[in-house]
Amino acid sequence: MSEPVAIIGATGALGFGLALRWGVAGVPVVIGSRDAARAQEAAERARQAVPDAHVEGYENAEAATKAEVVVLSVPFRNQSETLTNLKTVLQPHQLVVDATVPLAAAVSGRATRMLGVWQGSAAQQAQEMVPDGVRVVSALHTVSAASCSDLDHRLDEDVLVCGNHREDKERVMALIDRIEGLRSVDAGRLEMARITESLTALLISINARHKTHAGIKITGL
Amino acid sequence: MSEPVAIIGATGALGFGLALRWGVAGVPVVIGSRDAARAQEAAERARQAVPDAHVEGYENAEAATKAEVVVLSVPFRNQSETLTNLKTVLQPHQLVVDATVPLAAAVSGRATRMLGVWQGSAAQQAQEMVPDGVRVVSALHTVSAASCSDLDHRLDEDVLVCGNHREDKERVMALIDRIEGLRSVDAGRLEMARITESLTALLISINARHKTHAGIKITGL
């Protein structure tokens, strides 16, 4: 049994896929959604897909109180609003895993283009917005939502993890490594998120040309 | 026998490594350097390392007249000056393969950080600087210079290729695929170079943590 993980935005494709994968791995999952009924419905769907899974559903703010590690898997368009709503809820011991990608699609631009975020990256924006003492780790941008939520698809790729504290990254990496087929790789400080986030746009460009759901791997490790 | 390739800046580690690898693959190589004597000396070293290789050395501007595909492998600090010097030499049928990375190291910043290039990327700056009719393809940023120039090291990684014309990319990809252990991947339009160039900074950050010469691979192709 692992520590539980809360996934804010887990009714979205990536978040729900992660809930399934962690469910398979025996990690207790708390699904968060803006709407409690939708969260409960998603949890029910997850339990049907993975009968052994420990999955519950709550409204986002309540979900965020149920685990020390809180994955933020929302569209960039909603990141700031979501974090504002969590401001009075998140506690100093908690860890936010930001998976947000500032694709230009958020402002009806192309999904192969990035928006410039004043703080450098969505993860650094998240770090600025969370209450004092809450620390942000950036991860999970390159895992295809479609592949992740299809349990028949065998994952085989790396997840780049950025953060300013080694112990935070190790905690997140341990959770990621619980998912079969994913290998976590420490990619450096949180500021490197401006590069790792942009890999989503790169993979979308590659997907368009190769009709696939690409992922990435680091060689030489 | 393949079409020849000229490498501008081939006395540097990556350029020289590429000369060796193409030499092994039977691709005729023209080494360019700012100094003709250094270029000839590098060509001599390459022929000693790879006895069968067809390698010659010339001053950059002359080297650039010897092949239709011209790889630009110079530090970002020198990219603009080098292209200015090639302005009267490059002809409309030629293809420039830009491998430049605008690392902050160019202005004594960190090698894990990028400079913002007004045009979007070093490759787009190159496209702006070359004479009309010369087209730029962006590639080869993630191949470790140390690994590439060590012929005992077995390469096994991908090379992301960006450009605005499919036929240009196919020509460059055919050359890259001649090198054993490298697989070229079409990553989209030239503007995607702003992401592929930044992968060098990402790999440098990963290398620092993992004491390696990392490369990248795209999964799912």
Coordinates of C-alpha atoms in Angstrom, one line a residue:
Chain A
M1 CA 0.0 0.0 0.0
S2 CA 1.3 3.4 -1.0
E3 CA 0.4 6.9 0.2
P4 CA -2.8 8.1 -1.4
V5 CA -2.8 10.7 -4.2
A6 CA -5.5 13.2 -5.0
I7 CA -6.0 14.2 -8.6
I8 CA -7.6 17.6 -9.2
G9 CA -9.3 17.5 -12.6
A10 CA -9.5 13.7 -12.7
T11 CA -12.6 13.8 -14.8
G12 CA -10.3 14.9 -17.7
A13 CA -8.6 12.3 -19.9
L14 CA -5.1 12.5 -18.4
G15 CA -6.3 12.7 -14.8
F16 CA -8.7 9.8 -15.2
G17 CA -6.1 7.8 -16.9
L18 CA -3.7 8.4 -14.0
A19 CA -6.5 7.4 -11.6
L20 CA -6.9 4.1 -13.4
R21 CA -3.2 3.4 -13.6
W22 CA -2.6 4.2 -9.9
G23 CA -5.7 2.1 -9.1
V24 CA -4.1 -0.8 -10.9
A25 CA -0.9 -0.2 -8.9
G26 CA -2.7 -0.3 -5.6
V27 CA -2.3 3.4 -4.9
P28 CA -5.4 4.9 -3.2
V29 CA -6.8 7.6 -5.4
V30 CA -9.0 10.6 -4.6
I31 CA -10.7 12.0 -7.7
G32 CA -11.4 15.7 -7.7
S33 CA -13.8 17.6 -9.9
R34 CA -15.5 21.0 -9.8
D35 CA -18.7 19.0 -9.4
A36 CA -18.9 16.4 -6.6
A37 CA -21.4 14.3 -8.6
R38 CA -19.1 14.1 -11.6
A39 CA -16.2 13.2 -9.3
Q40 CA -18.3 10.4 -7.8
E41 CA -19.4 9.2 -11.2
A42 CA -15.8 9.1 -12.4
A43 CA -14.7 7.2 -9.3
E44 CA -17.5 4.7 -10.0
R45 CA -16.3 4.3 -13.6
A46 CA -12.7 3.8 -12.3
R47 CA -13.8 1.1 -9.8
Q48 CA -15.7 -0.7 -12.6
A49 CA -12.6 -0.6 -14.8
V50 CA -10.3 -1.6 -12.0
P51 CA -12.3 -3.6 -9.5
D52 CA -9.6 -3.7 -6.9
A53 CA -8.9 0.0 -7.0
H54 CA -9.4 2.3 -4.0
V55 CA -10.9 5.3 -5.7
E56 CA -13.2 7.9 -4.2
G57 CA -14.6 11.1 -5.7
Y58 CA -15.1 14.6 -4.2
E59 CA -15.4 18.2 -5.1
N60 CA -11.9 19.5 -5.8
A61 CA -11.4 21.4 -2.5
E62 CA -12.5 18.4 -0.5
A63 CA -10.4 16.0 -2.6
A64 CA -7.3 18.2 -1.9
T65 CA -7.7 17.6 1.8
K66 CA -7.6 13.8 1.4
A67 CA -4.0 13.3 0.4
E68 CA -0.7 14.9 1.0
V69 CA 0.2 14.6 -2.7
V70 CA -2.2 16.6 -4.9
V71 CA -1.8 16.2 -8.7
L72 CA -3.1 19.2 -10.7
S73 CA -4.3 18.0 -14.0
V74 CA -6.4 20.8 -15.4
P75 CA -6.3 22.7 -18.7
F76 CA -4.0 25.8 -18.4
R77 CA -7.1 27.9 -18.9
N78 CA -8.4 26.7 -15.5
Q79 CA -5.1 26.4 -13.6
S80 CA -5.2 29.8 -12.0
E81 CA -8.9 29.6 -11.0
T82 CA -8.4 26.1 -9.6
L83 CA -5.4 27.1 -7.5
T84 CA -7.3 30.2 -6.2
N85 CA -10.1 27.8 -5.1
L86 CA -7.6 25.6 -3.3
K87 CA -5.9 28.5 -1.5
T88 CA -7.7 28.1 1.8
V89 CA -7.5 24.3 1.6
L90 CA -3.9 23.4 0.9
Q91 CA -1.7 23.0 3.9
P92 CA 2.0 23.6 4.3
H93 CA 2.9 19.9 4.4
Q94 CA 1.3 19.2 1.0
L95 CA 2.9 18.7 -2.3
V96 CA 1.3 19.9 -5.6
V97 CA 2.3 18.0 -8.7
D98 CA 1.6 20.3 -11.6
A99 CA 0.9 18.7 -14.9
T100 CA -0.4 21.8 -16.6
V101 CA 0.8 22.8 -20.0
P102 CA 0.4 26.3 -21.3
L103 CA -0.5 25.4 -24.8
A104 CA -1.7 28.2 -27.1
A105 CA -4.8 26.1 -27.5
A106 CA -5.9 27.7 -24.2
V107 CA -6.5 31.0 -26.1
S108 CA -7.7 29.2 -29.3
G109 CA -4.2 29.1 -30.8
R110 CA -2.4 26.0 -32.0
A111 CA -1.7 23.1 -29.7
T112 CA 1.8 22.9 -31.2
R113 CA 2.5 26.4 -29.8
M114 CA 3.2 27.5 -26.2
L115 CA 2.0 30.6 -24.4
G116 CA 4.7 32.6 -22.6
V117 CA 4.0 32.5 -18.9
W118 CA 5.4 35.5 -17.0
Q119 CA 6.7 33.3 -14.2
G120 CA 8.5 31.1 -16.8
S121 CA 6.2 28.1 -16.8
A122 CA 2.8 26.9 -15.6
A123 CA 4.6 25.1 -12.7
Q124 CA 6.3 28.3 -11.6
Q125 CA 2.9 30.1 -11.8
A126 CA 1.5 27.3 -9.6
Q127 CA 4.4 27.7 -7.1
E128 CA 3.6 31.4 -6.9
M129 CA -0.1 30.8 -6.3
V130 CA 0.0 28.0 -3.6
P131 CA 0.0 29.0 0.1
D132 CA 3.4 29.4 1.8
G133 CA 5.0 26.0 2.6
V134 CA 3.2 24.1 -0.1
R135 CA 5.8 23.0 -2.7
V136 CA 5.3 22.3 -6.3
V137 CA 6.8 19.6 -8.4
S138 CA 6.3 19.6 -12.2
A139 CA 5.7 16.3 -14.0
L140 CA 3.5 14.1 -16.3
H141 CA 3.3 16.4 -19.3
T142 CA 4.5 13.9 -21.9
V143 CA 2.2 11.0 -21.0
S144 CA -0.5 10.7 -23.6
A145 CA -4.0 11.0 -22.1
A146 CA -5.3 8.5 -24.7
S147 CA -2.6 6.0 -24.0
C148 CA -2.8 6.4 -20.2
S149 CA -6.6 5.9 -20.0
D150 CA -6.5 2.8 -22.3
L151 CA -5.5 0.0 -19.9
D152 CA -4.9 -2.3 -22.8
H153 CA -2.1 0.0 -24.0
R154 CA 1.3 -1.0 -22.5
L155 CA 3.0 2.1 -21.4
D156 CA 6.8 2.3 -22.0
E157 CA 8.1 5.8 -21.5
D158 CA 9.8 8.3 -19.2
V159 CA 8.3 11.0 -17.1
L160 CA 10.5 14.1 -16.5
V161 CA 10.2 15.5 -13.0
C162 CA 11.3 19.0 -12.0
G163 CA 11.4 20.6 -8.6
N164 CA 13.5 22.6 -6.2
H165 CA 13.7 19.9 -3.4
R166 CA 15.2 16.5 -3.9
E167 CA 12.9 14.9 -1.3
D168 CA 9.8 16.2 -3.0
K169 CA 10.9 14.9 -6.3
E170 CA 11.8 11.5 -4.7
R171 CA 8.3 11.3 -3.3
V172 CA 6.6 12.1 -6.6
M173 CA 9.0 9.8 -8.5
A174 CA 8.1 6.9 -6.2
L175 CA 4.5 7.4 -7.0
I176 CA 5.1 7.6 -10.7
D177 CA 7.3 4.5 -10.7
R178 CA 4.4 2.6 -9.2
I179 CA 2.7 2.9 -12.6
E180 CA 3.9 0.0 -14.8
G181 CA 5.8 1.2 -17.9
L182 CA 6.6 4.7 -16.6
R183 CA 10.1 5.6 -15.4
S184 CA 10.6 8.9 -13.6
V185 CA 13.7 11.0 -14.5
D186 CA 14.9 13.9 -12.3
A187 CA 15.2 16.7 -14.9
G188 CA 16.4 19.4 -12.5
R189 CA 15.0 22.5 -10.8
L190 CA 11.4 23.7 -11.1
E191 CA 12.5 26.3 -13.7
M192 CA 13.3 23.4 -16.1
A193 CA 9.5 23.0 -16.4
R194 CA 9.5 25.7 -19.0
I195 CA 11.2 23.1 -21.2
T196 CA 9.4 19.9 -20.0
E197 CA 6.0 21.6 -20.4
S198 CA 6.8 22.5 -24.0
L199 CA 7.5 18.8 -24.8
T200 CA 3.7 18.4 -24.9
A201 CA 3.5 20.8 -27.9
L202 CA 6.4 19.0 -29.5
L203 CA 4.7 15.6 -29.1
I204 CA 1.5 17.0 -30.5
S205 CA 3.4 18.1 -33.6
I206 CA 5.0 14.7 -33.9
N207 CA 1.7 13.0 -33.4
A208 CA 0.1 15.0 -36.2
R209 CA 2.8 13.8 -38.6
H210 CA 3.0 10.2 -37.4
K211 CA -0.6 9.5 -36.5
T212 CA 0.4 8.1 -33.1
H213 CA 0.4 9.0 -29.4
A214 CA 4.1 9.6 -28.9
G215 CA 6.0 9.7 -25.6
I216 CA 9.6 10.4 -24.7
K217 CA 12.5 8.4 -23.3
I218 CA 15.9 9.6 -22.1
T219 CA 18.7 7.4 -23.3
G220 CA 22.0 6.9 -21.5
L221 CA 20.7 6.7 -18.0
Chain B
M1 CA 27.8 6.6 -51.9
S2 CA 25.7 9.4 -50.5
E3 CA 25.7 13.1 -51.4
P4 CA 28.5 15.0 -49.6
V5 CA 27.9 17.1 -46.5
A6 CA 29.8 20.2 -45.4
I7 CA 30.1 20.8 -41.7
I8 CA 30.8 24.4 -40.7
G9 CA 32.4 24.4 -37.3
A10 CA 33.6 20.9 -37.6
T11 CA 36.6 21.5 -35.5
G12 CA 34.2 21.7 -32.5
A13 CA 33.3 18.5 -30.7
L14 CA 29.8 17.9 -32.2
G15 CA 30.9 18.9 -35.7
F16 CA 34.0 16.7 -35.6
G17 CA 32.0 13.8 -34.1
L18 CA 29.5 14.1 -37.0
A19 CA 32.4 14.1 -39.5
L20 CA 33.6 10.8 -38.0
R21 CA 30.2 9.2 -38.0
W22 CA 29.4 10.2 -41.5
G23 CA 32.9 9.1 -42.5
V24 CA 32.2 5.7 -41.1
A25 CA 28.9 5.6 -43.0
G26 CA 30.7 6.4 -46.3
V27 CA 29.3 9.9 -46.6
P28 CA 31.9 12.3 -48.1
V29 CA 32.5 15.1 -45.6
V30 CA 33.9 18.6 -46.0
I31 CA 35.1 20.0 -42.7
G32 CA 34.9 23.8 -42.4
S33 CA 36.7 26.0 -39.9
R34 CA 37.5 29.7 -39.6
D35 CA 41.1 28.7 -40.1
A36 CA 41.9 26.6 -43.2
A37 CA 44.9 25.0 -41.5
R38 CA 42.8 23.9 -38.6
A39 CA 40.2 22.4 -41.0
Q40 CA 42.9 20.4 -42.8
E41 CA 44.4 19.2 -39.5
A42 CA 40.9 18.1 -38.4
A43 CA 40.3 16.3 -41.7
E44 CA 43.7 14.5 -41.2
R45 CA 42.6 13.5 -37.7
A46 CA 39.3 12.2 -39.1
R47 CA 41.1 10.2 -41.8
Q48 CA 43.4 8.6 -39.2
A49 CA 40.4 7.7 -37.0
V50 CA 38.4 6.4 -40.0
P51 CA 40.9 5.3 -42.7
D52 CA 38.1 4.8 -45.4
A53 CA 36.6 8.2 -44.8
H54 CA 36.4 10.8 -47.5
V55 CA 37.1 13.9 -45.5
E56 CA 38.6 17.2 -46.6
G57 CA 39.2 20.4 -44.8
Y58 CA 38.7 24.0 -46.0
E59 CA 38.1 27.5 -44.6
N60 CA 34.3 27.8 -43.8
A61 CA 33.3 29.8 -46.9
E62 CA 35.1 27.5 -49.2
A63 CA 33.8 24.4 -47.4
A64 CA 30.2 25.7 -47.9
T65 CA 30.7 25.6 -51.7
K66 CA 31.6 22.0 -51.7
A67 CA 28.3 20.4 -50.8
E68 CA 24.6 21.2 -51.2
V69 CA 23.9 20.3 -47.6
V70 CA 25.7 22.5 -45.2
V71 CA 25.5 21.7 -41.5
L72 CA 26.0 24.7 -39.2
S73 CA 27.6 23.4 -36.0
V74 CA 28.9 26.5 -34.2
P75 CA 28.3 28.0 -30.8
F76 CA 25.3 30.4 -30.7
R77 CA 27.8 33.2 -29.9
N78 CA 29.2 32.7 -33.4
Q79 CA 26.1 31.8 -35.4
S80 CA 25.3 35.3 -36.7
E81 CA 28.9 36.1 -37.6
T82 CA 29.3 32.8 -39.4
L83 CA 26.2 33.2 -41.4
T84 CA 27.2 36.8 -42.3
N85 CA 30.5 35.4 -43.7
L86 CA 28.6 32.8 -45.7
K87 CA 26.1 35.3 -47.2
T88 CA 27.9 35.8 -50.5
V89 CA 28.7 32.1 -50.7
L90 CA 25.5 30.2 -50.1
Q91 CA 23.5 29.5 -53.3
P92 CA 19.7 29.2 -53.6
H93 CA 19.7 25.5 -54.1
Q94 CA 21.6 24.8 -50.8
L95 CA 20.2 23.5 -47.6
V96 CA 21.5 24.7 -44.2
V97 CA 21.1 22.3 -41.3
D98 CA 21.2 24.4 -38.2
A99 CA 22.4 22.7 -35.1
T100 CA 22.8 25.8 -33.1
V101 CA 21.5 26.1 -29.5
P102 CA 21.0 29.5 -27.9
L103 CA 22.2 28.4 -24.4
A104 CA 22.5 31.1 -21.9
A105 CA 26.1 29.9 -21.6
A106 CA 26.7 32.1 -24.7
V107 CA 26.5 35.1 -22.5
S108 CA 28.1 33.4 -19.5
G109 CA 24.8 32.2 -18.1
R110 CA 23.9 28.7 -17.2
A111 CA 24.0 25.9 -19.8
T112 CA 20.6 24.7 -18.5
R113 CA 19.0 28.0 -19.5
M114 CA 18.0 29.3 -22.9
L115 CA 18.3 32.8 -24.4
G116 CA 15.2 34.2 -26.0
V117 CA 15.9 34.7 -29.7
W118 CA 13.7 37.4 -31.2
Q119 CA 12.9 35.3 -34.2
G120 CA 11.8 32.4 -32.0
S121 CA 14.8 30.1 -32.3
A122 CA 18.4 30.0 -33.5
A123 CA 17.1 28.1 -36.6
Q124 CA 14.6 30.8 -37.4
Q125 CA 17.4 33.4 -37.0
A126 CA 19.4 31.4 -39.4
Q127 CA 16.5 31.3 -41.9
E128 CA 16.3 35.1 -41.7
M129 CA 20.0 35.5 -42.3
V130 CA 20.6 33.1 -45.2
P131 CA 20.3 34.4 -48.8
D132 CA 16.9 34.1 -50.5
G133 CA 16.2 30.6 -51.7
V134 CA 18.5 28.9 -49.2
R135 CA 16.3 26.9 -46.8
V136 CA 17.0 26.0 -43.2
V137 CA 16.3 22.7 -41.5
S138 CA 16.9 22.4 -37.8
A139 CA 18.4 19.2 -36.3
L140 CA 21.0 17.5 -34.3
H141 CA 20.7 19.4 -31.0
T142 CA 20.3 16.4 -28.7
V143 CA 23.2 14.3 -29.9
S144 CA 25.9 14.5 -27.2
A145 CA 29.2 15.8 -28.7
A146 CA 31.1 13.5 -26.4
S147 CA 29.2 10.4 -27.4
C148 CA 29.2 11.3 -31.1
S149 CA 33.0 11.8 -31.3
D150 CA 33.7 8.6 -29.4
L151 CA 33.5 5.9 -32.0
D152 CA 33.5 3.2 -29.4
H153 CA 30.3 4.5 -28.1
R154 CA 27.2 2.9 -29.7
L155 CA 24.7 5.5 -30.5
D156 CA 21.0 4.6 -29.9
E157 CA 18.8 7.7 -30.0
D158 CA 16.6 9.9 -32.1
V159 CA 17.3 13.2 -33.9
L160 CA 14.4 15.6 -34.1
V161 CA 14.2 17.4 -37.5
C162 CA 12.2 20.6 -38.0
G163 CA 11.6 22.5 -41.3
N164 CA 9.0 24.0 -43.5
H165 CA 9.5 21.8 -46.5
R166 CA 9.0 18.1 -46.4
E167 CA 11.5 17.4 -49.2
D168 CA 14.2 19.3 -47.3
K169 CA 13.6 17.3 -44.2
E170 CA 13.6 14.1 -46.1
R171 CA 17.0 14.9 -47.6
V172 CA 18.4 15.7 -44.1
M173 CA 16.8 12.7 -42.5
A174 CA 18.3 10.4 -45.1
L175 CA 21.7 11.8 -44.2
I176 CA 21.1 11.4 -40.5
D177 CA 19.8 7.9 -40.9
R178 CA 23.1 7.0 -42.6
I179 CA 24.7 7.3 -39.1
E180 CA 24.3 4.0 -37.3
G181 CA 22.2 4.3 -34.1
L182 CA 20.6 7.6 -35.1
R183 CA 16.9 7.7 -36.1
S184 CA 15.6 10.9 -37.5
V185 CA 12.1 12.0 -36.5
D186 CA 10.1 14.7 -38.3
A187 CA 9.1 17.1 -35.5
G188 CA 7.2 19.6 -37.6
R189 CA 7.7 23.1 -38.9
L190 CA 10.8 25.2 -38.4
E191 CA 9.1 27.1 -35.6
M192 CA 9.2 23.9 -33.5
A193 CA 13.0 24.4 -33.3
R194 CA 12.3 26.7 -30.3
I195 CA 11.4 23.5 -28.5
T196 CA 13.9 21.1 -30.0
E197 CA 16.7 23.5 -29.3
S198 CA 15.8 23.8 -25.7
L199 CA 16.2 20.0 -25.3
T200 CA 19.9 20.5 -25.2
A201 CA 19.5 22.6 -22.0
L202 CA 17.2 19.9 -20.6
L203 CA 19.7 17.1 -21.3
I204 CA 22.5 19.2 -19.8
S205 CA 20.4 19.4 -16.6
I206 CA 19.7 15.7 -16.7
N207 CA 23.4 14.9 -17.3
A208 CA 24.4 17.0 -14.3
R209 CA 22.2 14.8 -12.1
H210 CA 22.8 11.5 -13.6
K211 CA 26.5 11.8 -14.6
T212 CA 25.9 10.7 -18.2
H213 CA 25.5 11.9 -21.8
A214 CA 21.8 11.6 -22.2
G215 CA 20.0 11.5 -25.5
I216 CA 16.3 11.3 -26.3
K217 CA 14.0 8.9 -28.0
I218 CA 10.4 9.2 -29.1
T219 CA 8.2 6.3 -28.2
G220 CA 5.1 5.1 -30.1
L221 CA 6.4 5.6 -33.6

